[in-house]
């Protein structure tokens, strides 16, 4: 098989790339590749995916890709999208593939700027809730009380930043949450997003075996459990209409959710938690559900 034939047969991610075992980014990139294929132009700020991609002539990702500094992804993608429009290129899809550092923290200013300008790009935040590539340092999206290499012994003391909801209130046409545990839901949201002109963001929940300290063969299981316990809510805002996504809809009623302790117990980053900490996390989850249900009622 020639290299070009191999690339076509493996949309998104090439075999043998240097990702960690069980890496959620590989799962997400495969889904992205299957949906968009060679029409995608990826803009990747510093992060795990910079390593997964590798470098010529042994790249790990089979889509055109531009590596950019941490803070610049939203601005660079905006420039590419405008240049393509100027040249009359209609079928290319400019995609920022960023981690939580490149979206919620260091890269948030250019994300926000691109959203305010309603640039015609798709911004995917593959969120593993810490700076995993550089040693599991806490980020803005790290869960409350999670242990990282930069948090106190009691775990992170700050609240988690909700990038999707913040982006929603930039009044852009499309925002959604997704999970590597629900590939069909993620794929359908990518399809809908790229059919819309303007700024689109998908916040992808990407549990990390290395940083969260669970077995590498349990990535999808942990991702599904996050949804089944209500800890991660799948929803979609599409041009004025807000809806809770089908995988999360059965868990609107709290009594139908799996016990939160099942999700917590699998993760070494939470091994220090006391019962009162878990109760507080559960209270925060209930509050998130209250907000999401209110949004669905407001934007029918």
Short mmCIF file of C-alpha atoms in Angstrom, two decimals:
data_model
loop_
_atom_site.label_atom_id
_atom_site.label_comp_id
_atom_site.label_asym_id
_atom_site.label_seq_id
_atom_site.Cartn_x
_atom_site.Cartn_y
_atom_site.Cartn_z
CA UNK A 1 0.00 0.00 0.00
CA UNK A 2 1.36 3.42 -0.97
CA UNK A 3 1.57 6.27 1.54
CA UNK A 4 -1.28 8.13 -0.18
CA UNK A 5 -3.47 5.01 -0.07
CA UNK A 6 -2.63 4.50 3.62
CA UNK A 7 -3.59 8.11 4.42
CA UNK A 8 -6.93 7.72 2.64
CA UNK A 9 -7.67 4.47 4.48
CA UNK A 10 -6.87 6.01 7.89
CA UNK A 11 -8.73 9.33 8.01
CA UNK A 12 -7.70 11.55 10.90
CA UNK A 13 -5.00 9.60 12.70
CA UNK A 14 -2.18 7.41 11.39
CA UNK A 15 -1.19 4.14 13.09
CA UNK A 16 1.86 4.13 15.32
CA UNK A 17 1.67 7.77 16.41
CA UNK A 18 3.29 8.73 19.74
CA UNK A 19 0.07 9.24 21.74
CA UNK A 20 -0.16 7.65 25.19
CA UNK A 21 -2.08 4.37 25.49
CA UNK A 22 -5.80 5.09 25.71
CA UNK A 23 -5.37 8.68 24.54
CA UNK A 24 -8.77 10.35 24.05
CA UNK A 25 -7.39 12.79 21.47
CA UNK A 26 -6.74 9.89 19.10
CA UNK A 27 -10.40 8.89 19.40
CA UNK A 28 -11.62 12.42 18.76
CA UNK A 29 -9.27 13.00 15.83
CA UNK A 30 -10.37 9.74 14.19
CA UNK A 31 -13.99 10.86 14.39
CA UNK A 32 -13.10 14.29 13.00
CA UNK A 33 -11.17 12.66 10.15
CA UNK A 34 -14.04 10.35 9.25
CA UNK A 35 -16.52 13.26 9.15
CA UNK A 36 -14.47 15.92 7.37
CA UNK A 37 -11.53 13.99 5.90
CA UNK A 38 -9.14 15.86 3.65
CA UNK A 39 -11.36 18.96 3.62
CA UNK A 40 -10.14 19.83 7.12
CA UNK A 41 -7.30 22.26 7.75
CA UNK A 42 -6.21 21.87 11.37
CA UNK A 43 -4.76 24.66 13.47
CA UNK A 44 -3.14 23.14 16.56
CA UNK A 45 -1.74 25.21 19.43
CA UNK A 46 0.85 23.71 21.78
CA UNK A 47 -0.41 20.63 23.58
CA UNK A 48 -0.65 16.85 23.46
CA UNK A 49 -1.75 16.91 19.83
CA UNK A 50 1.49 18.68 18.89
CA UNK A 51 3.27 15.47 19.93
CA UNK A 52 0.70 13.13 18.38
CA UNK A 53 1.09 14.93 15.05
CA UNK A 54 4.84 14.33 14.98
CA UNK A 55 6.88 15.94 12.21
CA UNK A 56 7.67 15.35 8.55
CA UNK A 57 8.17 12.80 7.09
CA UNK A 58 6.50 10.73 9.83
CA UNK A 59 3.41 12.71 10.76
CA UNK A 60 0.82 11.06 12.97
CA UNK A 61 -2.20 12.95 11.61
CA UNK A 62 -3.41 12.56 8.03
CA UNK A 63 -4.96 16.02 7.66
CA UNK A 64 -3.28 19.31 6.70
CA UNK A 65 -2.04 20.81 9.95
CA UNK A 66 -0.44 24.03 11.10
CA UNK A 67 1.35 24.14 14.46
CA UNK A 68 0.96 27.52 16.17
CA UNK A 69 1.96 29.12 19.51
CA UNK A 70 -0.30 28.55 22.51
CA UNK A 71 -2.12 31.88 22.46
CA UNK A 72 -2.64 32.33 18.73
CA UNK A 73 -4.89 29.55 17.42
CA UNK A 74 -8.08 31.59 17.13
CA UNK A 75 -6.28 34.41 15.33
CA UNK A 76 -4.37 32.13 12.95
CA UNK A 77 -7.50 30.16 12.07
CA UNK A 78 -9.34 33.43 11.41
CA UNK A 79 -6.63 34.49 8.98
CA UNK A 80 -6.71 31.16 7.14
CA UNK A 81 -10.52 31.26 6.86
CA UNK A 82 -10.45 34.78 5.44
CA UNK A 83 -7.65 33.92 3.00
CA UNK A 84 -9.61 30.93 1.72
CA UNK A 85 -12.69 33.09 1.27
CA UNK A 86 -10.63 35.67 -0.65
CA UNK A 87 -9.37 32.94 -2.96
CA UNK A 88 -12.87 31.55 -3.49
CA UNK A 89 -12.17 28.22 -1.78
CA UNK A 90 -15.55 27.01 -0.53
CA UNK A 91 -15.12 23.39 0.53
CA UNK A 92 -12.24 23.63 3.02
CA UNK A 93 -13.10 23.53 6.74
CA UNK A 94 -10.81 25.42 9.12
CA UNK A 95 -10.69 23.59 12.45
CA UNK A 96 -8.90 24.65 15.61
CA UNK A 97 -8.07 21.50 17.59
CA UNK A 98 -7.01 22.75 21.02
CA UNK A 99 -6.66 21.42 24.52
CA UNK A 100 -7.97 23.21 27.58
CA UNK A 101 -4.80 25.30 27.86
CA UNK A 102 -5.06 26.47 24.26
CA UNK A 103 -8.75 27.29 24.69
CA UNK A 104 -9.70 28.06 28.28
CA UNK A 105 -6.49 29.67 29.51
CA UNK A 106 -3.57 30.83 27.35
CA UNK A 107 -5.58 30.77 24.12
CA UNK A 108 -8.86 32.15 25.42
CA UNK A 109 -8.31 35.74 24.21
CA UNK A 110 -8.03 34.72 20.55
CA UNK A 111 -10.89 32.22 20.92
CA UNK A 112 -13.07 35.01 22.30
CA UNK A 113 -11.94 37.43 19.59
CA UNK A 114 -12.75 34.96 16.81
CA UNK A 115 -16.15 34.32 18.39
CA UNK A 116 -16.96 38.03 18.68
CA UNK A 117 -16.03 38.53 15.00
CA UNK A 118 -18.08 35.42 14.12
CA UNK A 119 -15.20 34.01 12.08
CA UNK A 120 -16.09 31.03 9.90
CA UNK A 121 -14.16 28.39 11.85
CA UNK A 122 -14.89 25.31 13.95
CA UNK A 123 -13.14 25.42 17.33
CA UNK A 124 -12.92 22.00 19.02
CA UNK A 125 -11.74 21.95 22.63
CA UNK A 126 -10.49 18.43 23.39
CA UNK A 127 -10.55 18.89 27.14
CA UNK A 128 -8.55 16.50 29.34
CA UNK A 129 -8.76 18.96 32.25
CA UNK A 130 -5.06 19.75 32.74
CA UNK A 131 -1.79 20.52 30.97
CA UNK A 132 -1.06 16.82 30.43
CA UNK A 133 1.72 17.22 27.87
CA UNK A 134 3.94 19.18 30.26
CA UNK A 135 3.36 17.28 33.49
CA UNK A 136 -0.31 17.38 34.56
CA UNK A 137 -0.44 20.98 35.77
CA UNK A 138 -3.87 22.38 36.69
CA UNK A 139 -5.80 24.37 34.07
CA UNK A 140 -8.93 26.49 34.13
CA UNK A 141 -11.05 23.42 33.32
CA UNK A 142 -9.52 21.09 35.92
CA UNK A 143 -12.27 19.77 38.15
CA UNK A 144 -12.61 21.13 41.68
CA UNK A 145 -10.63 19.03 44.19
CA UNK A 146 -8.72 17.11 41.48
CA UNK A 147 -5.07 16.43 42.27
CA UNK A 148 -2.52 17.81 39.82
CA UNK A 149 1.20 18.51 40.07
CA UNK A 150 0.49 22.19 40.81
CA UNK A 151 -2.50 21.88 43.14
CA UNK A 152 -2.40 21.78 46.95
CA UNK A 153 -2.57 18.39 48.68
CA UNK A 154 -6.33 18.89 49.06
CA UNK A 155 -6.70 19.22 45.28
CA UNK A 156 -7.59 22.18 43.10
CA UNK A 157 -9.38 24.85 45.11
CA UNK A 158 -10.77 26.92 42.23
CA UNK A 159 -13.98 26.35 40.28
CA UNK A 160 -14.00 24.76 36.84
CA UNK A 161 -14.31 27.12 33.87
CA UNK A 162 -17.21 26.25 31.54
CA UNK A 163 -15.85 27.13 28.10
CA UNK A 164 -18.99 26.08 26.23
CA UNK A 165 -21.35 28.26 28.27
CA UNK A 166 -18.96 31.22 28.12
CA UNK A 167 -18.83 30.86 24.32
CA UNK A 168 -22.61 30.54 24.11
CA UNK A 169 -22.94 34.03 25.57
CA UNK A 170 -20.71 35.40 22.82
CA UNK A 171 -23.93 34.98 20.75
CA UNK A 172 -22.37 32.73 18.12
CA UNK A 173 -24.53 30.47 15.90
CA UNK A 174 -23.40 27.08 17.21
CA UNK A 175 -22.05 25.68 20.50
CA UNK A 176 -22.18 22.11 21.76
CA UNK A 177 -20.64 19.72 24.23
CA UNK A 178 -19.57 16.22 23.22
CA UNK A 179 -17.73 13.18 24.58
CA UNK A 180 -15.24 10.66 23.20
CA UNK A 181 -17.52 8.05 24.79
CA UNK A 182 -20.33 8.93 22.37
CA UNK A 183 -18.73 9.05 18.89
CA UNK A 184 -21.99 9.14 16.93
CA UNK A 185 -23.22 12.16 18.90
CA UNK A 186 -19.87 13.91 18.36
CA UNK A 187 -19.85 13.09 14.62
CA UNK A 188 -23.39 14.38 14.14
CA UNK A 189 -22.51 17.62 15.90
CA UNK A 190 -19.46 18.10 13.68
CA UNK A 191 -21.66 17.61 10.60
CA UNK A 192 -24.21 20.15 11.79
CA UNK A 193 -21.53 22.64 12.83
CA UNK A 194 -19.69 22.66 9.49
CA UNK A 195 -22.97 23.25 7.64
CA UNK A 196 -23.26 26.64 9.37
CA UNK A 197 -21.40 29.82 8.44
CA UNK A 198 -19.78 31.63 11.34
CA UNK A 199 -18.08 30.66 14.58
CA UNK A 200 -18.79 27.18 15.96
CA UNK A 201 -17.42 25.55 19.12
CA UNK A 202 -17.61 21.96 20.35
CA UNK A 203 -16.35 21.25 23.87
CA UNK A 204 -15.21 17.60 23.78
CA UNK A 205 -14.83 15.73 27.08
CA UNK A 206 -11.60 13.74 26.82
CA UNK A 207 -10.72 11.71 29.95
CA UNK A 208 -6.94 11.20 30.18
CA UNK A 209 -5.64 7.91 31.66
CA UNK A 210 -2.23 9.40 32.43
CA UNK A 211 -3.39 12.55 34.19
CA UNK A 212 -6.58 11.21 35.75
CA UNK A 213 -4.82 8.00 36.86
CA UNK A 214 -7.05 5.26 35.57
CA UNK A 215 -6.26 2.18 33.46
CA UNK A 216 -5.55 2.96 29.80
CA UNK A 217 -8.21 0.53 28.56
CA UNK A 218 -10.97 2.41 30.37
CA UNK A 219 -11.00 5.75 28.50
CA UNK A 220 -14.35 5.20 26.81
CA UNK A 221 -15.83 3.60 29.94
CA UNK A 222 -14.85 6.61 32.07
CA UNK A 223 -16.17 9.01 29.41
CA UNK A 224 -19.53 7.21 29.33
CA UNK A 225 -19.68 7.12 33.11
CA UNK A 226 -19.20 10.90 33.23
CA UNK A 227 -22.42 11.24 31.21
CA UNK A 228 -24.30 8.49 33.05
CA UNK A 229 -23.58 10.08 36.44
CA UNK A 230 -24.55 13.52 35.13
CA UNK A 231 -21.06 14.91 35.68
CA UNK A 232 -20.74 15.80 31.98
CA UNK A 233 -23.90 17.05 30.26
CA UNK A 234 -24.25 16.73 26.50
CA UNK A 235 -26.14 19.64 24.94
CA UNK A 236 -26.34 21.66 21.74
CA UNK A 237 -27.16 25.24 20.82
CA UNK A 238 -27.97 25.47 17.13
CA UNK A 239 -28.89 28.89 15.72
CA UNK A 240 -31.18 29.95 18.54
CA UNK A 241 -32.39 26.57 19.79
CA UNK A 242 -30.90 24.92 22.89
CA UNK A 243 -31.44 21.20 23.52
CA UNK A 244 -30.12 18.51 25.83
CA UNK A 245 -28.63 15.80 23.61
CA UNK A 246 -30.15 12.29 23.45
CA UNK A 247 -27.37 10.50 25.40
CA UNK A 248 -27.85 12.88 28.36
CA UNK A 249 -31.63 13.19 28.21
CA UNK A 250 -32.31 10.00 30.24
CA UNK A 251 -30.33 11.53 33.11
CA UNK A 252 -32.30 14.75 33.46
CA UNK A 253 -33.99 13.10 36.41
CA UNK A 254 -31.37 12.65 39.12
CA UNK A 255 -32.69 9.30 40.33
CA UNK A 256 -31.89 7.79 36.91
CA UNK A 257 -28.20 8.67 37.10
CA UNK A 258 -25.55 6.22 38.24
CA UNK A 259 -23.95 6.96 41.63
CA UNK A 260 -21.27 9.65 41.36
CA UNK A 261 -18.94 7.54 43.50
CA UNK A 262 -18.62 5.04 40.63
CA UNK A 263 -17.08 7.77 38.46
CA UNK A 264 -14.95 9.25 41.25
CA UNK A 265 -13.57 5.90 42.45
CA UNK A 266 -11.99 5.06 39.09
CA UNK A 267 -9.78 8.16 39.12
CA UNK A 268 -6.61 8.36 41.17
CA UNK A 269 -6.76 12.16 41.06
CA UNK A 270 -9.76 11.94 43.42
CA UNK A 271 -8.45 9.24 45.77
CA UNK A 272 -8.11 11.75 48.64
CA UNK A 273 -11.73 12.92 48.60
CA UNK A 274 -13.92 12.68 51.68
CA UNK A 275 -17.66 12.02 51.62
CA UNK A 276 -18.37 15.71 52.16
CA UNK A 277 -16.22 16.56 49.11
CA UNK A 278 -18.18 14.14 46.92
CA UNK A 279 -21.42 15.62 48.26
CA UNK A 280 -20.23 19.09 47.27
CA UNK A 281 -19.27 17.90 43.78
CA UNK A 282 -22.74 16.40 43.48
CA UNK A 283 -24.25 19.74 44.48
CA UNK A 284 -22.22 21.46 41.75
CA UNK A 285 -23.44 18.90 39.21
CA UNK A 286 -27.06 19.54 40.27
CA UNK A 287 -26.49 23.27 39.78
CA UNK A 288 -25.09 22.65 36.28
CA UNK A 289 -28.20 20.64 35.43
CA UNK A 290 -30.41 23.44 36.72
CA UNK A 291 -28.68 25.91 34.39
CA UNK A 292 -28.87 23.60 31.38
CA UNK A 293 -32.56 22.86 31.93
CA UNK A 294 -33.28 26.59 32.25
CA UNK A 295 -31.44 27.26 28.97
CA UNK A 296 -33.43 24.56 27.21
CA UNK A 297 -36.66 26.14 28.48
CA UNK A 298 -35.53 29.63 27.42
CA UNK A 299 -34.29 28.69 23.93
CA UNK A 300 -36.88 26.20 22.68
#
